[in-house]
Short mmCIF file of C-alpha atoms in Angstrom, two decimals:
data_model
loop_
_atom_site.label_atom_id
_atom_site.label_comp_id
_atom_site.label_asym_id
_atom_site.label_seq_id
_atom_site.Cartn_x
_atom_site.Cartn_y
_atom_site.Cartn_z
CA GLY A 23 210.27 -61.31 88.06
CA ARG A 24 207.41 -59.04 87.11
CA GLY A 25 207.04 -60.07 83.50
CA ALA A 26 203.27 -60.29 83.79
CA LEU A 27 203.13 -56.53 84.29
CA LEU A 28 205.07 -55.80 81.14
CA ALA A 29 203.84 -55.33 77.63
CA PRO A 30 203.35 -58.28 75.29
CA PRO A 31 206.06 -58.61 72.60
CA GLU A 32 203.93 -57.12 69.85
CA SER A 33 203.34 -53.90 71.75
CA GLY A 34 206.72 -52.36 71.01
CA PHE A 35 207.37 -51.60 74.70
CA PRO A 36 211.15 -51.63 74.93
CA ILE A 37 211.67 -53.80 78.02
CA LYS A 38 210.85 -57.48 77.73
CA GLY A 39 212.47 -59.47 80.52
CA ALA A 40 213.38 -59.63 84.17
CA LEU A 41 217.14 -59.93 83.60
CA LEU A 42 219.47 -57.95 81.37
CA SER A 43 220.94 -61.20 80.07
CA THR A 44 217.55 -62.07 78.57
CA VAL A 45 216.24 -58.61 77.71
CA THR A 46 215.04 -58.13 74.16
CA VAL A 47 216.47 -54.89 72.86
CA PHE A 48 215.94 -52.86 69.72
CA PHE A 49 218.49 -51.02 67.66
CA ASN A 50 218.59 -49.01 64.48
CA PRO A 51 221.20 -50.30 62.00
CA PHE A 52 221.07 -47.02 60.06
CA LEU A 53 222.66 -45.22 62.99
CA GLU A 54 225.34 -47.87 63.49
CA ASN A 55 226.72 -47.74 59.95
CA PRO A 56 228.79 -44.55 59.55
CA SER A 57 228.81 -44.94 55.76
CA ILE A 58 225.13 -44.08 55.59
CA LEU A 59 225.10 -41.30 58.15
CA PRO A 60 224.19 -37.96 56.54
CA SER A 61 227.05 -35.66 55.62
CA ASN A 62 224.89 -32.62 56.39
CA ALA A 63 225.50 -31.83 60.05
CA ASP A 64 222.05 -30.24 60.33
CA LEU A 65 220.34 -33.59 59.80
CA CYS A 66 220.78 -35.56 63.00
CA SER A 67 219.92 -38.94 61.54
CA PRO A 68 218.64 -40.64 58.38
CA PRO A 69 215.17 -42.14 58.25
CA ALA A 70 214.80 -45.48 59.98
CA ALA A 71 212.52 -48.28 58.89
CA GLY A 72 209.98 -49.46 61.41
CA PHE A 73 206.65 -48.78 62.98
CA GLY A 74 205.35 -47.25 66.15
CA GLY A 75 202.32 -47.24 68.35
CA PRO A 76 199.10 -45.27 67.97
CA PRO A 77 198.94 -41.48 68.29
CA PRO A 78 199.58 -40.08 71.76
CA PRO A 79 196.63 -39.20 73.97
CA PRO A 80 194.99 -35.85 73.24
CA ASN A 81 195.88 -34.39 76.62
CA ALA A 82 199.41 -35.69 76.86
CA GLY A 83 201.75 -33.78 79.13
CA GLY A 84 203.75 -30.94 77.71
CA GLY A 85 207.41 -30.16 77.64
CA PRO A 86 209.37 -27.93 79.96
CA GLY A 87 207.29 -25.04 81.17
CA GLY A 88 203.93 -26.43 80.14
CA GLY A 89 201.74 -29.46 79.99
CA GLY A 90 199.14 -30.93 82.22
CA THR A 91 199.44 -32.98 85.38
CA GLY A 92 197.00 -35.71 84.61
CA GLY A 93 194.59 -37.23 82.14
CA GLY A 94 197.03 -38.56 79.59
CA THR A 95 200.64 -39.54 79.75
CA GLY A 96 203.81 -37.87 78.59
CA GLY A 97 205.68 -36.86 81.70
CA GLY A 98 203.81 -33.59 82.11
CA GLY A 99 205.20 -30.11 82.28
CA SER A 100 207.35 -28.49 84.94
CA SER A 101 204.66 -27.49 87.44
CA VAL A 102 206.31 -29.86 89.96
CA GLY A 103 209.90 -29.26 91.04
CA ILE A 104 212.59 -27.35 89.19
CA SER A 105 213.09 -26.74 85.47
CA GLY A 106 215.89 -25.43 83.30
CA THR A 107 216.22 -21.84 82.12
CA GLY A 108 218.57 -22.37 79.16
CA SER A 109 216.00 -23.12 76.47
CA THR A 110 214.93 -20.38 74.05
CA SER A 111 213.13 -20.25 70.73
CA SER A 112 215.28 -20.19 67.60
CA THR A 113 214.88 -19.17 63.98
CA SER A 114 217.68 -21.42 62.70
CA CYS A 115 215.52 -24.38 61.69
CA THR A 116 214.53 -24.96 58.08
CA LEU A 117 210.86 -25.62 58.80
CA SER A 118 208.76 -22.95 60.46
CA ASP A 119 207.24 -23.66 63.86
CA GLY A 120 204.00 -25.58 63.68
CA SER A 121 204.93 -27.51 60.54
CA SER A 122 204.05 -31.20 60.52
CA CYS A 123 206.86 -33.63 61.29
CA ALA A 124 207.28 -36.38 58.69
CA LYS A 125 206.39 -39.81 60.02
CA ASN A 126 209.52 -41.35 58.46
CA GLY A 127 211.92 -39.17 60.48
CA THR A 128 213.22 -37.13 57.55
CA THR A 129 212.16 -33.73 58.91
CA ASN A 130 214.21 -34.05 62.08
CA GLN A 131 216.82 -31.31 62.26
CA CYS A 132 219.35 -30.36 64.87
CA ILE A 133 222.48 -28.26 64.88
CA ARG A 134 225.17 -29.20 67.38
CA ASN A 135 227.66 -26.56 68.47
CA LEU A 136 229.44 -28.28 71.32
CA GLN A 137 232.87 -28.55 72.89
CA PHE A 138 234.05 -31.17 75.38
CA SER A 139 236.47 -30.58 78.26
CA THR A 140 238.62 -33.48 79.44
CA GLN A 141 239.31 -31.47 82.61
CA THR A 142 235.68 -31.02 83.72
CA GLY A 143 234.04 -33.83 81.73
CA LYS A 144 231.37 -31.37 80.64
CA PHE A 145 230.08 -30.19 77.29
CA THR A 146 229.57 -26.51 76.63
CA GLY A 147 227.70 -24.91 73.77
CA SER A 148 224.23 -25.55 72.42
CA ILE A 149 221.92 -27.80 70.46
CA ILE A 150 219.30 -26.30 68.16
CA THR A 151 216.50 -28.75 67.39
CA ASN A 152 213.06 -28.73 65.79
CA LEU A 153 212.00 -31.59 68.12
CA CYS A 154 210.72 -33.79 65.27
CA PRO A 155 211.42 -37.50 65.91
CA ASN A 156 214.49 -38.74 64.06
CA HIS A 157 213.09 -42.21 63.32
CA ALA A 158 210.02 -43.77 61.82
CA LYS A 159 208.87 -45.43 65.04
CA ALA A 160 207.04 -42.40 66.42
CA GLU A 161 203.43 -42.04 65.37
CA GLY A 162 201.05 -39.21 66.09
CA SER A 163 200.67 -35.57 65.14
CA GLN A 164 204.10 -34.15 65.94
CA THR A 165 204.84 -30.57 64.88
CA THR A 166 208.03 -28.54 64.76
CA THR A 167 209.18 -26.21 67.53
CA CYS A 168 212.61 -24.73 66.84
CA THR A 169 214.44 -24.56 70.15
CA GLN A 170 217.97 -23.77 71.29
CA GLN A 171 219.19 -25.45 74.49
CA VAL A 172 222.48 -24.31 76.02
CA PHE A 173 224.79 -26.62 77.96
CA PRO A 174 225.25 -26.50 80.83
CA ASP A 175 221.84 -25.02 81.48
CA PRO A 176 222.29 -21.91 83.72
CA THR A 177 220.13 -23.53 86.41
CA PHE A 178 222.39 -26.57 86.63
CA THR A 179 225.95 -25.29 86.20
CA THR A 180 227.03 -26.57 89.62
CA GLY A 181 226.17 -29.79 91.37
CA PRO A 182 225.07 -31.90 92.94
CA LYS A 183 221.57 -30.63 92.28
CA GLN A 184 218.04 -31.85 91.80
CA ALA A 185 217.02 -32.65 88.23
CA PRO A 186 213.60 -31.83 86.78
CA VAL A 187 211.06 -34.44 87.90
CA LEU A 188 208.84 -33.52 84.95
CA GLY A 189 209.97 -32.21 81.60
CA ARG A 190 213.40 -31.98 80.00
CA LEU A 191 216.52 -33.04 81.86
CA GLY A 192 218.58 -33.61 78.74
CA LEU A 193 218.57 -33.99 74.95
CA SER A 194 219.49 -36.87 72.69
CA LEU A 195 222.46 -36.26 70.41
CA ALA A 196 221.15 -38.20 67.42
CA GLY A 197 217.92 -36.21 67.18
CA GLY A 198 217.97 -33.39 69.71
CA LEU A 199 214.92 -34.96 71.37
CA ASN A 200 213.80 -34.50 74.96
CA ILE A 201 215.04 -36.89 77.63
CA TYR A 202 212.80 -36.95 80.71
CA GLY A 203 213.14 -38.52 84.13
CA PRO A 204 211.27 -41.59 85.41
CA PHE A 205 207.88 -40.08 86.22
CA GLU A 206 204.58 -39.97 84.41
CA ALA A 207 201.99 -37.24 84.94
CA GLY A 208 199.29 -39.82 85.59
CA PHE A 209 196.31 -41.44 83.87
CA THR A 210 192.75 -40.62 84.82
CA THR A 211 190.39 -43.52 85.36
CA GLY A 212 189.61 -45.31 82.13
CA PHE A 213 192.28 -43.62 80.00
CA ALA A 214 194.79 -46.48 79.75
CA CYS A 215 192.31 -49.27 80.44
CA SER A 216 188.76 -49.84 81.58
CA GLY A 217 188.37 -48.90 85.25
CA GLY A 218 192.07 -48.41 85.93
CA TYR A 219 194.15 -45.39 86.78
CA CYS A 220 197.74 -44.35 87.48
CA SER A 221 198.65 -41.72 90.05
CA ALA A 222 200.77 -38.75 88.99
CA GLY A 223 204.34 -38.99 90.24
CA LEU A 224 204.92 -42.72 89.74
CA ASP A 225 207.78 -44.16 87.72
CA ILE A 226 206.75 -46.16 84.66
CA GLU A 227 207.00 -49.60 86.26
CA ALA A 228 205.05 -48.49 89.34
CA CYS A 229 202.42 -46.94 87.07
CA LEU A 230 202.10 -50.25 85.23
CA ALA A 231 201.79 -52.08 88.53
CA GLN A 232 198.98 -49.78 89.67
CA LEU A 233 197.19 -50.20 86.37
CA SER A 234 197.53 -53.98 86.62
CA ALA A 235 195.89 -53.84 90.04
CA THR A 236 193.07 -51.44 89.14
CA CYS A 237 192.16 -52.19 85.51
CA THR A 238 189.13 -54.29 84.68
CA GLY A 239 190.16 -54.55 81.02
CA ALA A 240 193.33 -54.78 78.96
CA ILE A 241 196.05 -52.14 79.45
CA ASP A 242 196.96 -50.05 76.41
CA TYR A 243 200.72 -50.60 76.64
CA SER A 244 201.33 -48.53 73.52
CA LEU A 245 200.85 -45.40 75.64
CA PHE A 246 204.10 -46.18 77.45
CA GLY A 247 206.46 -45.92 74.51
CA ASP A 248 207.36 -47.12 71.07
CA SER A 249 210.20 -49.55 70.42
CA CYS A 250 212.70 -46.68 70.49
CA GLY A 251 211.72 -45.81 74.07
CA GLY A 252 209.83 -42.59 73.35
CA HIS A 253 206.25 -41.38 73.23
CA ALA A 254 203.76 -38.50 73.46
CA THR A 255 203.74 -34.90 72.28
CA PRO A 256 206.28 -33.38 72.40
CA TYR A 257 208.11 -36.62 71.72
CA HIS A 258 210.41 -37.63 74.57
CA TYR A 259 212.20 -40.53 76.20
CA HIS A 260 211.81 -41.97 79.70
CA THR A 261 213.86 -45.07 78.92
CA ASP A 262 217.04 -46.13 77.15
CA LEU A 263 217.29 -44.54 73.69
CA SER A 264 217.28 -47.93 71.99
CA CYS A 265 217.20 -46.70 68.38
CA ASP A 266 220.13 -44.33 68.78
CA TYR A 267 222.76 -47.05 69.24
CA ASN A 268 223.20 -50.80 69.00
CA GLN A 269 222.14 -52.16 72.38
CA THR A 270 223.18 -55.68 71.38
CA ASP A 271 226.81 -54.60 70.96
CA TYR A 272 228.19 -55.16 74.45
CA SER A 273 231.78 -55.68 73.29
CA SER A 274 232.84 -52.35 74.76
CA HIS A 275 231.61 -49.18 76.48
CA SER A 276 228.27 -47.99 75.07
CA PRO A 277 228.46 -44.83 72.98
CA LEU A 278 227.53 -41.27 73.84
CA ILE A 279 223.79 -40.87 73.17
CA GLY A 280 222.74 -37.69 74.97
CA LEU A 281 223.62 -34.70 77.10
CA ALA A 282 222.22 -33.90 80.53
CA LEU A 283 221.34 -30.30 81.32
CA ASP A 284 224.27 -30.12 83.75
CA GLY A 285 226.62 -30.66 80.80
CA TYR A 286 227.68 -34.24 81.47
CA GLY A 287 227.33 -36.89 78.79
CA ILE A 288 224.75 -39.68 78.82
CA TYR A 289 225.91 -43.08 77.55
CA GLY A 290 224.09 -46.33 76.80
CA ILE A 291 223.65 -49.23 79.20
CA TRP A 292 226.99 -51.07 78.87
CA GLU A 293 230.23 -50.30 80.70
CA GLY A 294 232.44 -52.78 78.89
CA ALA A 295 232.82 -56.18 77.28
CA ASN A 296 230.90 -59.29 78.36
CA LYS A 297 227.76 -57.35 79.31
CA GLN A 298 229.53 -55.44 82.04
CA LEU A 299 227.21 -52.98 83.75
CA PRO A 300 228.49 -49.71 85.21
CA CYS A 301 228.79 -49.19 88.95
CA VAL A 302 226.84 -45.95 89.13
CA ASP A 303 225.76 -43.67 91.95
CA VAL A 304 222.22 -42.72 92.95
CA CYS A 305 221.99 -40.22 90.07
CA ARG A 306 223.06 -43.05 87.68
CA GLY A 307 226.47 -41.52 87.01
CA HIS A 308 230.07 -42.39 87.83
CA THR A 309 233.64 -41.33 87.17
CA ALA A 310 235.24 -43.74 84.75
CA THR A 311 236.92 -43.91 81.36
CA ILE A 312 234.81 -42.92 78.36
CA PRO A 313 235.58 -43.84 74.75
CA GLY A 314 236.68 -41.16 72.33
CA ASN A 315 234.90 -42.51 69.27
CA ASP A 316 231.49 -40.88 69.30
CA LYS A 317 229.81 -40.33 65.91
CA TRP A 318 230.24 -36.56 66.09
CA SER A 319 233.93 -36.48 67.09
CA LEU A 320 233.10 -34.50 70.20
CA THR A 321 234.98 -36.44 72.86
CA THR A 322 238.44 -37.81 73.48
CA ALA A 323 239.13 -40.83 75.67
CA SER A 324 239.35 -39.60 79.25
CA THR A 325 238.32 -40.43 82.81
CA VAL A 326 235.39 -38.16 83.70
CA TYR A 327 232.01 -38.20 85.39
CA HIS A 328 229.17 -39.28 83.08
CA TYR A 329 225.75 -40.94 83.16
CA HIS A 330 224.44 -44.25 81.84
CA THR A 331 220.93 -45.25 80.87
CA HIS A 332 219.61 -48.31 82.63
CA VAL A 333 217.28 -51.21 81.91
CA SER A 334 214.98 -52.26 84.74
CA THR A 335 211.82 -54.22 85.42
CA THR A 336 211.50 -53.34 89.11
CA TYR A 337 209.86 -50.46 90.91
CA PRO A 338 210.58 -47.93 92.13
CA ASP A 339 213.39 -47.38 89.64
CA LEU A 340 214.53 -45.15 86.82
CA TRP A 341 215.97 -45.61 83.35
CA THR A 342 217.58 -42.24 82.77
CA ILE A 343 218.79 -39.80 85.48
CA GLY A 344 217.67 -39.37 89.08
CA CYS A 345 219.64 -36.23 89.92
CA PHE A 346 222.59 -34.21 88.71
CA GLY A 347 225.57 -35.76 90.43
CA PRO A 348 227.77 -36.98 91.74
CA VAL A 349 225.64 -38.12 94.68
CA SER A 350 226.71 -41.05 96.87
CA THR A 351 223.66 -41.95 98.95
CA VAL A 352 219.89 -42.02 98.65
CA ASP A 353 219.60 -39.67 101.63
CA GLU A 354 221.94 -37.18 99.97
CA CYS A 355 219.77 -37.33 96.86
CA LYS A 356 216.55 -36.86 98.81
CA ALA A 357 217.97 -33.78 100.51
CA LEU A 358 218.12 -32.12 97.07
CA TYR A 359 214.35 -32.43 96.50
CA THR A 360 211.38 -30.81 98.20
CA THR A 361 209.31 -33.63 96.65
CA CYS A 362 211.15 -36.27 98.73
CA ASN A 363 210.37 -37.14 102.35
CA ASP A 364 207.13 -35.17 102.13
CA GLY A 365 204.89 -38.14 102.88
CA THR A 366 203.96 -41.30 101.02
CA SER A 367 200.90 -42.46 99.15
CA SER A 368 199.45 -45.96 99.25
CA ILE A 369 199.64 -47.44 95.74
CA ALA A 370 197.72 -50.55 94.73
CA THR A 371 199.77 -53.28 93.04
CA PRO A 372 198.98 -56.91 92.16
CA SER A 373 200.97 -57.95 95.26
CA GLY A 374 199.16 -55.57 97.59
CA ASN A 375 199.45 -51.90 98.50
CA VAL A 376 202.86 -50.26 98.76
CA ASN A 377 203.85 -46.86 100.15
CA TYR A 378 205.36 -44.64 97.47
CA ASP A 379 207.07 -41.25 97.79
CA LEU A 380 205.62 -39.49 94.73
CA TYR A 381 207.98 -37.49 92.51
CA CYS A 382 211.03 -38.61 94.51
CA PRO A 383 213.58 -40.02 92.01
CA CYS A 384 216.13 -41.20 94.61
CA PHE A 385 216.49 -44.96 94.25
CA SER A 386 219.36 -47.23 95.21
CA PRO A 387 221.64 -47.88 92.24
CA PRO A 388 221.52 -51.27 90.55
CA SER A 389 224.22 -53.83 91.11
CA CYS A 390 226.96 -53.87 88.51
CA THR A 391 227.28 -57.26 86.87
CA THR A 392 228.93 -59.10 84.02
CA SER A 393 227.94 -62.25 82.20
CA THR A 394 230.39 -64.27 84.30
CA SER A 395 230.54 -62.55 87.67
CA THR A 396 228.77 -60.16 89.99
CA ALA A 397 230.54 -57.12 91.38
CA THR A 398 229.61 -55.00 94.35
CA SER A 399 228.74 -51.38 93.60
CA THR A 400 231.45 -48.89 94.46
CA THR A 401 228.82 -46.58 95.90
CA THR A 402 226.91 -46.98 99.14
CA SER A 403 223.19 -46.24 99.35
CA THR A 404 220.98 -45.96 102.40
#
């Protein structure tokens, strides 16, 4: 395993072990108890007790359509690759743009106007969000930006297609918060540790590996995410949305936690009972039965294509979505991206240098396992 490259337990970094069977996960009991969910549909979630890391770096990457490509962290803007076109400003939020977000999550607001099709498996409609974190784990100076995102985004109505490598590729349902892909926009020398750096275009684990090889002092792991899996300004997720559902409940299929810009649902890490993991394709999606018991009564039980988040401690890898599927092979995925097969960069790691295809999110899918057996993936990757 690569546990030495991961954050110490007190850091709040959401991944703690080399195997899913021993991973320490975080969940928010407020979101799992329907009796204390707000009756007002505009409030996406009640405040959650907890704490987060320090404020994000001053030059953290921006959201879709903006942000830098280095210096701090945050996933950057959309200056690399493709971005959606279905996001517009809105005047439907209670707080005016630029208002301070409450640190206890109470100022989060989103309005869901969505319909689900059992024929296509897609959601249509929109989410209006002020982008304030919906939990108390996120620290820093977050401010409101009232935004309406339509689903499917006009850029991604048909697939398979490349997903944004930087910036928004989906929104959470509990808070209307940005879901990003695997890549960071890079750390300049000395930002995350003394003497160390992280190249733009690496996934989180590869970035940590490069920092471990180049730092002369301790790594500031808090820059990589709070215990809910998010960080930076605007607040966004690169990993499993661990405060939006109960990760430790692996008695059945994980719930619906987000929507991808192509309109398909994003579910948590579990496929079924006994820690069964989904057999997903290169995009991290598959066609299988979904439950019809989401908190917002949007879905009905049906067999449709959908995505799952993923927990990993290897690199290169991803925790959210690699492309908008379905996509069967790594080569098919790479053909969707101009940022794949365009040369590799030599990346220092504690085990020696490795060649890395920057901003190429096409990785072989993980094996699908249970607590008692190991199954072979139904997809083939090359």
